[in-house]
Tab-separated table of C-alpha atoms in Angstrom:
chain	number	residue	atom	x	y	z
A	1	ALA	CA	-8.626	-9.096	-48.323
A	2	ASP	CA	-10.751	-9.744	-45.281
A	3	GLY	CA	-12.440	-6.366	-45.471
A	4	GLY	CA	-10.802	-5.042	-42.296
A	5	GLY	CA	-12.478	-7.645	-40.113
A	6	ALA	CA	-11.594	-8.369	-36.516
A	7	CYS	CA	-9.122	-11.130	-37.416
A	8	SER	CA	-6.673	-8.568	-38.712
A	9	THR	CA	-6.792	-6.566	-35.447
A	10	THR	CA	-7.479	-9.197	-32.777
A	11	ALA	CA	-4.150	-9.981	-31.145
A	12	THR	CA	-5.113	-10.833	-27.568
A	13	ALA	CA	-7.908	-12.474	-25.618
A	14	GLY	CA	-8.793	-8.987	-24.363
A	15	HIS	CA	-9.419	-7.806	-27.919
A	16	LEU	CA	-11.490	-10.910	-28.609
A	17	LEU	CA	-13.613	-10.430	-25.483
A	18	LYS	CA	-14.496	-6.888	-26.556
A	19	MET	CA	-16.182	-8.271	-29.669
A	20	SER	CA	-19.826	-9.237	-29.879
A	21	PRO	CA	-20.743	-12.670	-31.219
A	22	ALA	CA	-22.149	-10.942	-34.321
A	23	SER	CA	-18.907	-9.071	-35.092
A	24	LEU	CA	-16.897	-12.238	-34.454
A	25	LEU	CA	-19.232	-14.125	-36.805
A	26	TRP	CA	-18.800	-11.431	-39.465
A	27	SER	CA	-15.006	-11.589	-39.239
A	28	LEU	CA	-14.784	-15.401	-39.203
A	29	ASP	CA	-17.584	-16.193	-41.660
A	30	PRO	CA	-17.877	-18.961	-42.932
A	31	LEU	CA	-15.607	-20.640	-40.342
A	32	LEU	CA	-18.010	-20.537	-37.357
A	33	THR	CA	-21.742	-20.293	-36.794
A	34	HIS	CA	-23.309	-17.710	-34.454
A	35	SER	CA	-23.749	-20.270	-31.665
A	36	GLU	CA	-20.128	-21.418	-32.114
A	37	CYS	CA	-18.989	-17.774	-31.819
A	38	GLU	CA	-20.960	-17.434	-28.574
A	39	GLU	CA	-19.377	-20.650	-27.266
A	40	LEU	CA	-15.888	-19.478	-28.272
A	41	LEU	CA	-16.361	-16.214	-26.394
A	42	ARG	CA	-17.739	-18.058	-23.346
A	43	ARG	CA	-14.734	-20.402	-23.272
A	44	VAL	CA	-12.189	-17.617	-23.710
A	45	CYS	CA	-13.886	-15.668	-20.921
A	46	ALA	CA	-13.891	-18.736	-18.647
A	47	CYS	CA	-10.168	-19.272	-19.249
A	48	CYS	CA	-9.050	-15.650	-18.911
A	49	ALA	CA	-11.384	-13.998	-16.440
A	50	PRO	CA	-10.525	-14.062	-12.737
A	51	GLU	CA	-12.860	-15.893	-10.427
A	52	PRO	CA	-15.472	-13.508	-9.033
A	53	SER	CA	-14.882	-12.670	-5.380
A	54	THR	CA	-16.377	-10.349	-2.825
A	55	ALA	CA	-14.545	-7.450	-1.188
A	56	LEU	CA	-14.526	-9.458	2.056
A	57	GLU	CA	-12.806	-12.409	0.333
A	58	LEU	CA	-10.173	-10.075	-1.147
A	59	LEU	CA	-9.577	-8.505	2.266
A	60	ARG	CA	-9.175	-11.915	3.902
A	61	ARG	CA	-6.716	-13.011	1.188
A	62	THR	CA	-4.722	-9.807	1.704
A	63	GLU	CA	-4.658	-10.344	5.471
A	64	GLU	CA	-3.514	-13.949	4.979
A	65	SER	CA	-0.731	-12.812	2.643
A	66	VAL	CA	0.433	-10.152	5.094
A	67	GLY	CA	0.182	-12.566	8.034
A	68	GLU	CA	2.276	-15.201	6.260
A	69	GLY	CA	4.894	-12.680	5.163
A	70	ARG	CA	4.122	-13.222	1.472
A	71	VAL	CA	3.838	-9.532	0.685
A	72	PRO	CA	6.845	-9.035	-1.618
A	73	SER	CA	9.731	-6.919	-0.410
A	74	ASP	CA	12.199	-4.967	-2.522
A	75	GLY	CA	14.481	-7.248	-4.512
A	76	GLN	CA	12.378	-10.388	-4.335
A	77	GLY	CA	12.039	-12.207	-7.599
A	78	MET	CA	14.959	-10.341	-9.157
A	79	GLY	CA	17.692	-12.831	-8.347
A	80	LEU	CA	18.978	-10.917	-5.330
A	81	SER	CA	20.140	-13.072	-2.463
A	82	SER	CA	18.351	-12.897	0.894
A	83	PRO	CA	16.137	-9.833	0.501
A	84	PRO	CA	15.671	-7.775	3.657
A	85	ARG	CA	12.779	-8.926	5.840
A	86	ARG	CA	10.119	-6.280	6.318
A	87	ARG	CA	8.178	-5.715	9.464
A	88	ILE	CA	4.593	-6.715	8.773
A	89	MET	CA	2.448	-3.581	8.812
A	90	ARG	CA	-1.288	-3.744	9.113
A	91	HIS	CA	-1.774	0.046	9.375
A	92	LEU	CA	-0.097	3.090	7.862
A	93	PRO	CA	0.047	5.912	10.432
A	94	SER	CA	-1.332	9.226	9.216
A	95	GLY	CA	0.985	11.300	11.367
A	96	ILE	CA	-2.051	12.760	13.166
A	97	PRO	CA	-2.229	10.998	16.573
A	98	SER	CA	-5.934	11.670	17.181
A	99	LEU	CA	-6.865	10.376	13.708
A	100	ASP	CA	-4.648	7.304	14.151
A	101	ARG	CA	-6.392	6.547	17.458
A	102	CYS	CA	-9.804	6.777	15.758
A	103	LEU	CA	-8.563	4.480	12.990
A	104	ARG	CA	-7.025	2.076	15.565
A	105	GLY	CA	-3.481	2.564	14.362
A	106	GLY	CA	-3.829	4.345	11.023
A	107	PHE	CA	-5.069	3.493	7.553
A	108	ARG	CA	-5.386	-0.243	6.787
A	109	VAL	CA	-2.669	-1.541	4.489
A	110	GLY	CA	-3.905	-3.372	1.393
A	111	THR	CA	-7.303	-1.702	1.309
A	112	ILE	CA	-8.967	1.154	-0.549
A	113	THR	CA	-9.575	4.300	1.462
A	114	GLU	CA	-11.784	7.090	0.165
A	115	LEU	CA	-11.316	10.523	1.700
A	116	VAL	CA	-14.480	12.621	1.693
A	117	GLY	CA	-15.397	15.984	3.165
A	118	ARG	CA	-16.101	19.628	2.465
A	119	ALA	CA	-13.861	21.623	0.155
A	120	GLY	CA	-10.696	22.954	1.720
A	121	VAL	CA	-10.493	20.601	4.722
A	122	GLY	CA	-7.279	18.905	3.551
A	123	LYS	CA	-8.366	15.703	1.817
A	124	THR	CA	-5.830	16.068	-1.008
A	125	GLN	CA	-3.080	17.092	1.425
A	126	LEU	CA	-3.730	14.044	3.619
A	127	ALA	CA	-3.819	11.721	0.610
A	128	MET	CA	-0.469	13.074	-0.605
A	129	GLN	CA	1.012	12.711	2.903
A	130	LEU	CA	-0.120	9.073	2.994
A	131	CYS	CA	1.465	8.410	-0.414
A	132	VAL	CA	4.755	9.874	0.808
A	133	ALA	CA	4.534	7.906	4.080
A	134	ALA	CA	3.988	4.669	2.138
A	135	ALA	CA	6.923	5.428	-0.152
A	136	ALA	CA	9.138	6.219	2.866
A	137	ILE	CA	8.725	2.650	4.126
A	138	GLY	CA	9.189	1.126	0.688
A	139	ARG	CA	5.522	0.552	-0.078
A	140	GLY	CA	3.415	1.678	-2.994
A	141	SER	CA	0.166	3.566	-3.154
A	142	VAL	CA	-2.410	4.566	-5.723
A	143	PHE	CA	-3.734	8.129	-5.768
A	144	ILE	CA	-6.995	8.438	-7.686
A	145	ASP	CA	-7.656	12.122	-8.276
A	146	THR	CA	-11.167	12.719	-9.585
A	147	GLU	CA	-10.917	16.499	-9.237
A	148	ARG	CA	-7.509	17.012	-10.884
A	149	LYS	CA	-6.041	18.552	-7.744
A	150	LEU	CA	-2.830	16.503	-7.603
A	151	SER	CA	0.202	18.776	-7.682
A	152	VAL	CA	3.404	16.871	-8.379
A	153	ARG	CA	5.347	19.934	-7.191
A	154	ARG	CA	3.499	19.867	-3.832
A	155	LEU	CA	4.006	16.112	-3.570
A	156	GLY	CA	7.746	16.702	-3.970
A	157	GLU	CA	7.663	19.373	-1.263
A	158	ILE	CA	5.917	17.003	1.154
A	159	ALA	CA	8.454	14.285	0.395
A	160	ALA	CA	11.348	16.693	1.030
A	161	GLU	CA	9.998	17.737	4.484
């Protein structure tokens, strides 16, 4: 038996990258030296890790994708013939005209928006409304709830309105 070493549980590059060179050395001993374990981890990381990029570079890539119409629409890549063409949206309207004017059209599509403010001013309500608005036009959204205030029942009520 290998004594329960990492070889018996390492199935992916992700598992391998979570190991230290010392634990990799322990599990592979006597196959590799410590420096060879470090080199192995460096090479796996170089092959698997995405290239580092700044938030500005990611934003520019997103804008280029939207501008060229490469943002996938429903049915693309599933063998369906001629998927419907979507209107390119750069902003998601909030439904509050004064807020949309301040935001120059609404919330930017393809970006992260953090809602902050005092308790009880409607941050969670607005976030849920934006999720429903995105779903209504066939888009997705991610709701990160750090205060555990998301009510699926209330989300359903907003969607039904």
